[in-house]
Every structure is written in C-alpha cells, then in structure tokens.
Coordinates of C-alpha atoms in Angstrom, one line a residue:
M1 CA 128.0 121.1 76.2
A2 CA 128.1 117.2 77.7
K3 CA 131.1 119.1 80.1
F4 CA 128.9 122.1 81.0
F5 CA 126.2 119.6 82.0
V6 CA 128.1 117.1 84.0
K7 CA 129.2 120.1 86.2
R8 CA 125.3 121.9 86.8
I9 CA 124.8 118.4 88.1
L10 CA 127.5 117.8 90.4
T11 CA 127.3 121.5 91.5
A12 CA 123.5 120.2 92.4
V13 CA 124.4 117.4 94.4
V14 CA 126.7 118.9 96.7
Q15 CA 124.1 122.5 97.4
I16 CA 121.8 119.1 98.4
F17 CA 124.0 117.3 100.5
V18 CA 125.5 120.7 101.8
V19 CA 121.7 121.9 102.6
T20 CA 121.1 118.4 104.1
T21 CA 123.8 119.3 106.9
I22 CA 122.9 122.6 107.7
V23 CA 119.3 121.3 108.6
F24 CA 119.8 119.1 110.2
F25 CA 122.7 120.7 112.5
A26 CA 120.7 123.6 113.0
L27 CA 117.5 120.9 114.1
Q28 CA 120.5 120.0 117.3
M29 CA 119.7 123.6 118.6
M30 CA 116.0 124.3 118.3
P31 CA 114.8 124.5 121.6
G32 CA 112.5 121.7 123.2
D33 CA 112.4 118.3 123.5
P34 CA 110.2 115.7 121.3
V35 CA 110.4 112.9 123.5
L36 CA 109.3 115.5 126.3
M37 CA 106.9 116.1 123.5
M38 CA 105.5 113.1 123.1
L39 CA 105.0 111.5 126.5
S40 CA 103.3 114.4 128.3
R41 CA 100.8 115.3 125.0
D42 CA 97.3 113.0 126.7
G43 CA 98.7 115.4 129.7
S44 CA 100.3 112.8 132.0
A45 CA 103.1 112.9 134.2
V46 CA 106.2 111.5 132.4
N47 CA 108.8 109.2 134.6
Q48 CA 112.5 108.6 133.6
E49 CA 112.3 105.1 132.8
A50 CA 109.8 105.6 129.9
Y51 CA 111.7 108.8 129.3
D52 CA 114.9 106.7 129.1
A53 CA 113.5 103.7 126.6
L54 CA 111.6 106.1 124.1
E55 CA 114.5 108.4 123.6
A56 CA 116.6 105.1 123.6
E57 CA 114.2 103.5 120.5
L58 CA 113.7 107.1 118.2
G59 CA 118.4 107.1 118.5
L60 CA 118.3 110.4 120.1
D61 CA 120.5 109.2 122.9
Q62 CA 123.6 108.8 120.8
P63 CA 126.2 111.3 120.1
V64 CA 125.7 114.2 117.2
M65 CA 127.8 112.8 115.3
T66 CA 126.9 109.2 115.4
Q67 CA 123.2 110.9 114.3
Y68 CA 124.1 112.4 111.6
F69 CA 126.1 109.6 110.0
D70 CA 123.2 107.4 110.9
W71 CA 120.8 110.0 109.2
I72 CA 123.2 110.0 106.0
T73 CA 123.7 106.7 105.9
D74 CA 119.9 105.6 106.2
L75 CA 118.9 108.3 103.2
L76 CA 121.7 107.1 100.7
H77 CA 119.6 103.8 101.3
G78 CA 116.3 105.7 100.6
D79 CA 115.3 106.0 104.3
L80 CA 114.5 108.8 105.2
G81 CA 113.4 107.4 109.1
Q82 CA 110.0 107.5 111.2
S83 CA 107.7 110.2 111.5
Y84 CA 107.1 110.5 115.2
S85 CA 103.9 112.5 114.4
E86 CA 102.0 110.8 111.9
K87 CA 103.4 107.0 113.4
R88 CA 104.4 105.9 109.4
P89 CA 107.7 106.4 107.5
V90 CA 108.2 109.8 106.3
V91 CA 108.6 108.8 103.0
E92 CA 105.3 107.9 103.1
A93 CA 104.0 111.1 104.3
I94 CA 105.9 112.8 101.9
Q95 CA 104.3 110.6 99.5
D96 CA 100.5 112.0 100.0
R97 CA 101.6 116.0 100.6
L98 CA 103.9 116.3 97.8
P99 CA 102.2 115.7 94.5
R100 CA 99.3 118.3 96.0
T101 CA 102.2 120.7 96.8
L102 CA 103.5 120.4 93.4
E103 CA 100.3 120.7 91.6
L104 CA 99.8 123.9 93.2
A105 CA 102.7 125.1 92.5
A106 CA 102.6 123.9 88.7
A107 CA 99.3 125.8 88.2
A108 CA 100.7 128.7 89.7
M109 CA 104.2 128.8 87.6
V110 CA 101.5 128.1 84.1
L111 CA 99.5 130.6 85.4
A112 CA 101.7 133.3 85.2
C113 CA 103.6 132.7 82.7
V114 CA 100.7 132.9 80.0
I115 CA 99.8 136.3 82.6
G116 CA 102.7 137.6 82.6
I117 CA 104.8 137.5 79.2
P118 CA 102.0 138.3 77.2
L119 CA 101.4 141.5 78.8
G120 CA 104.8 141.6 79.6
I121 CA 105.1 142.1 75.4
I122 CA 102.2 144.2 75.4
S123 CA 103.6 146.4 77.7
A124 CA 107.1 147.2 75.7
V125 CA 104.9 147.3 72.4
R126 CA 102.6 150.1 73.6
R127 CA 105.7 151.6 75.6
G128 CA 104.5 154.8 77.2
G129 CA 101.3 154.6 76.7
F130 CA 98.0 154.5 78.9
V131 CA 98.2 150.3 78.6
D132 CA 102.4 150.6 79.6
L133 CA 101.5 153.0 82.6
G134 CA 98.5 150.9 84.3
L135 CA 100.6 147.7 83.0
T136 CA 103.6 148.6 85.3
L137 CA 101.2 150.5 88.0
L138 CA 99.7 146.7 88.1
S139 CA 102.9 144.6 88.2
S140 CA 104.1 147.4 91.1
L141 CA 101.1 146.3 93.0
G142 CA 101.9 142.7 92.4
N143 CA 104.9 142.4 93.8
S144 CA 104.5 144.7 97.2
V145 CA 101.4 142.2 98.2
P146 CA 101.7 139.6 99.7
V147 CA 100.7 135.8 99.5
F148 CA 98.5 135.7 102.6
V149 CA 96.8 139.2 101.4
M150 CA 96.2 138.5 98.3
G151 CA 94.3 135.2 99.1
Y152 CA 92.0 136.7 102.4
L153 CA 91.3 139.8 99.5
L154 CA 90.3 136.4 96.4
V155 CA 88.5 134.7 99.4
L156 CA 86.1 137.7 100.5
I157 CA 85.7 138.4 96.6
F158 CA 85.0 135.1 95.4
A159 CA 84.0 133.3 97.9
L160 CA 82.1 135.8 100.5
T161 CA 81.0 138.6 98.7
L162 CA 80.4 136.7 95.2
G163 CA 79.8 132.8 96.1
V164 CA 81.2 131.6 92.5
L165 CA 84.0 129.8 94.4
P166 CA 85.0 127.5 97.8
S167 CA 87.2 129.9 99.9
S168 CA 89.2 126.9 100.8
G169 CA 89.6 123.3 101.1
Y170 CA 90.5 120.2 98.9
V171 CA 89.3 117.6 97.2
P172 CA 91.0 114.1 95.8
V173 CA 90.2 114.2 91.7
A174 CA 88.3 110.4 92.5
R175 CA 85.6 112.3 94.1
G176 CA 85.1 114.5 91.0
M177 CA 87.4 116.8 88.8
T178 CA 85.4 119.5 88.7
K179 CA 85.4 120.0 92.4
H180 CA 89.1 119.7 92.4
L181 CA 89.7 122.1 89.9
L182 CA 86.9 125.0 91.8
R183 CA 89.4 124.7 94.9
L184 CA 92.3 125.0 93.1
V185 CA 91.9 127.8 90.9
L186 CA 92.1 130.5 94.5
P187 CA 95.3 129.6 95.3
A188 CA 96.9 129.4 92.7
V189 CA 95.7 133.1 91.4
A190 CA 97.0 134.1 94.7
L191 CA 100.3 132.7 94.3
A192 CA 100.7 133.5 90.9
F193 CA 99.4 136.7 91.2
G194 CA 103.1 138.1 92.4
V195 CA 105.0 135.8 90.2
A196 CA 103.5 137.3 87.0
S197 CA 104.5 140.7 87.7
S198 CA 108.1 139.8 88.4
I199 CA 107.8 138.3 84.5
L200 CA 105.2 141.0 83.6
R201 CA 108.5 143.6 84.5
M202 CA 111.2 140.8 83.2
T203 CA 110.1 140.6 79.7
R204 CA 109.0 143.8 79.2
S205 CA 112.7 145.5 79.8
S206 CA 114.1 142.2 78.0
M207 CA 111.9 143.3 75.0
L208 CA 112.4 146.9 75.3
E209 CA 116.1 145.7 75.1
S210 CA 115.9 143.7 72.4
L211 CA 113.9 146.3 70.0
G212 CA 116.5 148.7 70.5
S213 CA 119.8 146.6 70.4
E214 CA 122.1 146.8 67.8
S215 CA 121.1 143.5 65.9
V216 CA 117.9 143.8 65.6
R217 CA 117.6 147.9 64.1
P218 CA 119.1 147.5 60.7
L219 CA 116.8 144.3 60.1
R220 CA 113.7 147.0 59.5
A221 CA 115.9 149.0 57.2
K222 CA 116.3 145.8 55.2
G223 CA 112.4 145.5 54.7
L224 CA 111.8 142.6 56.8
S225 CA 108.2 142.5 58.4
K226 CA 107.8 143.4 61.8
R227 CA 106.4 140.8 63.1
K228 CA 109.0 138.7 61.3
V229 CA 111.6 140.8 63.3
Y230 CA 109.7 139.7 66.0
L231 CA 109.4 136.6 66.2
K232 CA 112.3 135.5 64.8
H233 CA 114.9 137.6 66.2
V234 CA 113.5 140.1 69.4
M235 CA 111.4 137.1 71.1
R236 CA 115.0 135.2 71.1
N237 CA 117.1 137.1 73.0
M238 CA 114.0 138.5 75.2
L239 CA 113.8 134.4 76.0
I240 CA 117.1 134.6 78.1
P241 CA 116.3 136.9 81.0
V242 CA 112.6 135.6 81.0
V243 CA 114.0 131.9 81.4
T244 CA 116.1 132.9 84.1
I245 CA 113.5 135.0 85.9
I246 CA 110.7 132.3 85.3
G247 CA 113.9 129.7 87.4
L248 CA 114.6 132.6 90.1
Q249 CA 110.6 132.9 91.1
L250 CA 110.1 128.9 91.5
G251 CA 111.4 130.4 95.1
N252 CA 109.0 132.7 96.0
L253 CA 106.6 129.7 94.5
I254 CA 108.4 126.8 96.9
A255 CA 108.0 129.6 99.9
G256 CA 105.0 130.9 99.4
T257 CA 102.9 127.8 99.7
V258 CA 103.2 127.7 103.1
L259 CA 101.3 130.8 103.3
C260 CA 98.8 129.8 100.3
E261 CA 98.4 126.5 102.2
A262 CA 97.8 127.5 105.4
V263 CA 95.1 130.5 104.0
F264 CA 93.0 128.0 101.7
N265 CA 94.0 124.8 103.5
W266 CA 96.0 123.0 101.2
P267 CA 96.7 119.9 102.9
G268 CA 100.5 119.7 100.7
I269 CA 103.8 119.2 101.9
A270 CA 104.4 122.8 103.3
T271 CA 101.5 122.3 105.7
L272 CA 103.1 119.2 107.0
L273 CA 106.3 120.9 107.2
V274 CA 104.9 123.4 109.3
N275 CA 102.9 121.1 111.7
A276 CA 106.5 118.8 112.0
I277 CA 108.2 121.7 113.7
G278 CA 105.7 122.6 116.1
D279 CA 106.2 119.3 116.8
R280 CA 109.8 118.8 116.8
D281 CA 109.3 115.6 114.5
Y282 CA 113.2 115.8 113.4
P283 CA 112.9 112.9 110.7
L284 CA 109.8 114.6 109.5
I285 CA 111.3 118.1 108.9
Q286 CA 114.4 116.9 107.9
G287 CA 113.0 114.9 105.0
C288 CA 110.8 117.6 103.9
M289 CA 113.4 120.2 104.2
L290 CA 116.2 117.5 101.7
I291 CA 112.7 117.5 99.2
L292 CA 112.0 121.5 99.4
S293 CA 115.6 122.0 98.9
A294 CA 116.0 119.4 96.4
I295 CA 113.5 120.6 94.1
F296 CA 114.8 124.6 94.1
I297 CA 118.4 122.8 93.6
L298 CA 117.4 120.9 90.8
T299 CA 115.3 123.4 89.4
N300 CA 117.4 125.7 88.5
M301 CA 119.7 123.4 88.0
V302 CA 117.6 123.1 85.0
V303 CA 117.1 126.3 84.0
D304 CA 120.7 127.1 84.3
M305 CA 121.4 124.0 81.7
L306 CA 118.5 126.1 79.5
Y307 CA 120.5 129.1 79.5
G308 CA 123.3 127.3 78.7
M309 CA 121.3 126.3 75.4
L310 CA 120.1 129.1 74.5
D311 CA 123.1 131.4 75.2
P312 CA 126.2 129.9 74.0
R313 CA 128.4 132.5 76.4
A314 CA 127.1 131.2 79.1
R315 CA 128.4 128.2 79.5

C-alpha cells in the first residue's frame, strides 16, 4: 500500500511540473504585449525609453529560457511573482480569491452527491418504472444543459420572477452568514446540476451491476434480508465506480466555475484568471493555472488512493 501511495504522489508532482511548463511556454506564444498594455492603459503615447525601462523591470527583456528558469527558481522558494494588473504579489491575489472558489466548488460537490447518489439508488431499485424513467430523463437533461444556461434560468425563476433569492454578488461571512449563504445557493445549484446528473447515472448503473452480480444473488437465497444485502454487499461494490466519477467530475466543477462566477458575479480565482488573461498578466496567469491544475491533479490523486483502498486489484 505504501508503495502505491508513493507512486501516486510522485506521479502528481511530475504532472504539476509538466502542466506549469506547458503553461509558461504557451504564454510566450500569446499575442499581445503586456508592457505596451500597461504603458498605454491611460491612452497616452508610449516612448521607447519608458518601454525599455518597464520591460527590464519586469524581466521580459531576458531570453525565454532565462525567464523560465528564474520562474522555476522563484516557484521553489514559494514566490509566484508580482501581478502587473493587481499591483501586488500573485500569492496575495490568489489567497483572496481561492477560498471563494473552493467554497463554491465544495458546496456544489456536496449538493451533487446528496442529490445524485440517493436518486441513483432509487432509480436502480425502481428499474423500469415511471420513477426510473423520470430520473433518467432528468439526468439526461442535466448532462446536456450548460452551466451558464442553467445559471440564467435559475436567476430568471428564483431571483427575477419569484424574488426569493438574490441574483448575484458576494457577501463576506463577516457581514452576515445568512446573506452569504443566500448568495451561494444559486451558483452552487447551477454548478451542481450537471455533476449530480452524472453521479446519478453512474450510481444507477453501478447499483444495477452490483444487484446482478454472481456474488450478490446467492445471498438472498441464503435467507439474508434485502436491507442487509444492500448495505453490506451491494453498496460496497457500488462505491468504487461512484468514487471514480466523483473525482473525474471535479474537473468539470473547476471548468464550470469560470462560467458560473461570471454569471453570478462571484469573485473567485476563475474570474481572476479571466481578467489576468485579458490584461496579459503573465505572472498572475501562471499562478492561477498552477493552483487550479494542482487542485485538479491532487484531487485525482486522492481519488486514486481511495480507489486502491476500496479495490485492491487497482494497486
């Protein structure tokens, strides 16, 4: 087991390094000049002397490989550089925004699991009935509706028509827990809808597969109650693929936060990344991409470890 864990950790470290390297060199090929954008932001003319001075200050006058090794060296010391647009260290900018994105993603994932797993079990138990048909259609709808469309529908229904929830915005917990949670509801539901649909479908198929397996059918013949068979045998076998799909759906959650934060004006790291791309803020883009990719890779590493614990054959 220890060898399995060490292998997964080393793989995650290599993956993070590869992603950061790809992001760095991809930024070098992006159109646009950050120095020119910074100097011409107020609409004034740019002279060559000011351009050269700022380029040297930002280190952009160095060869690409020199910039890369300087960035890797700073990264190993915990320094992600200085943001051009935020006028402060990248670490500080990310520290302000990351907790809000993690809160939104965590709320959406919990909601998706609370909805998707029980409904998937019900759909499997009621296989072939009207309940199963309705839940199957609902899950298909959830997988086909984009996050931003679901977001606008929720705003239209619950904010503009019924007026029971705020349409957008963010309120810190310090200004009131109730106000904070009310503004979390709609973006979390919009983000959770598609994920819950995928979890529902996987739970249903895994449950049906477990119920029909050779190891489960004889248990009922031995006189074990249906409840005991479900809880001790069927549910355990069902958990393995469900845990896997939950881990895979975290990638969709991270991608979905970009649109979700834009629709609901939620000031998280995704909107910070989008603004940084528009400003050609290379250090901030690299920092955001590093953190987001690390979250995705490390989460999948944890899922792999859980999978290995649940199913020794995966080791």
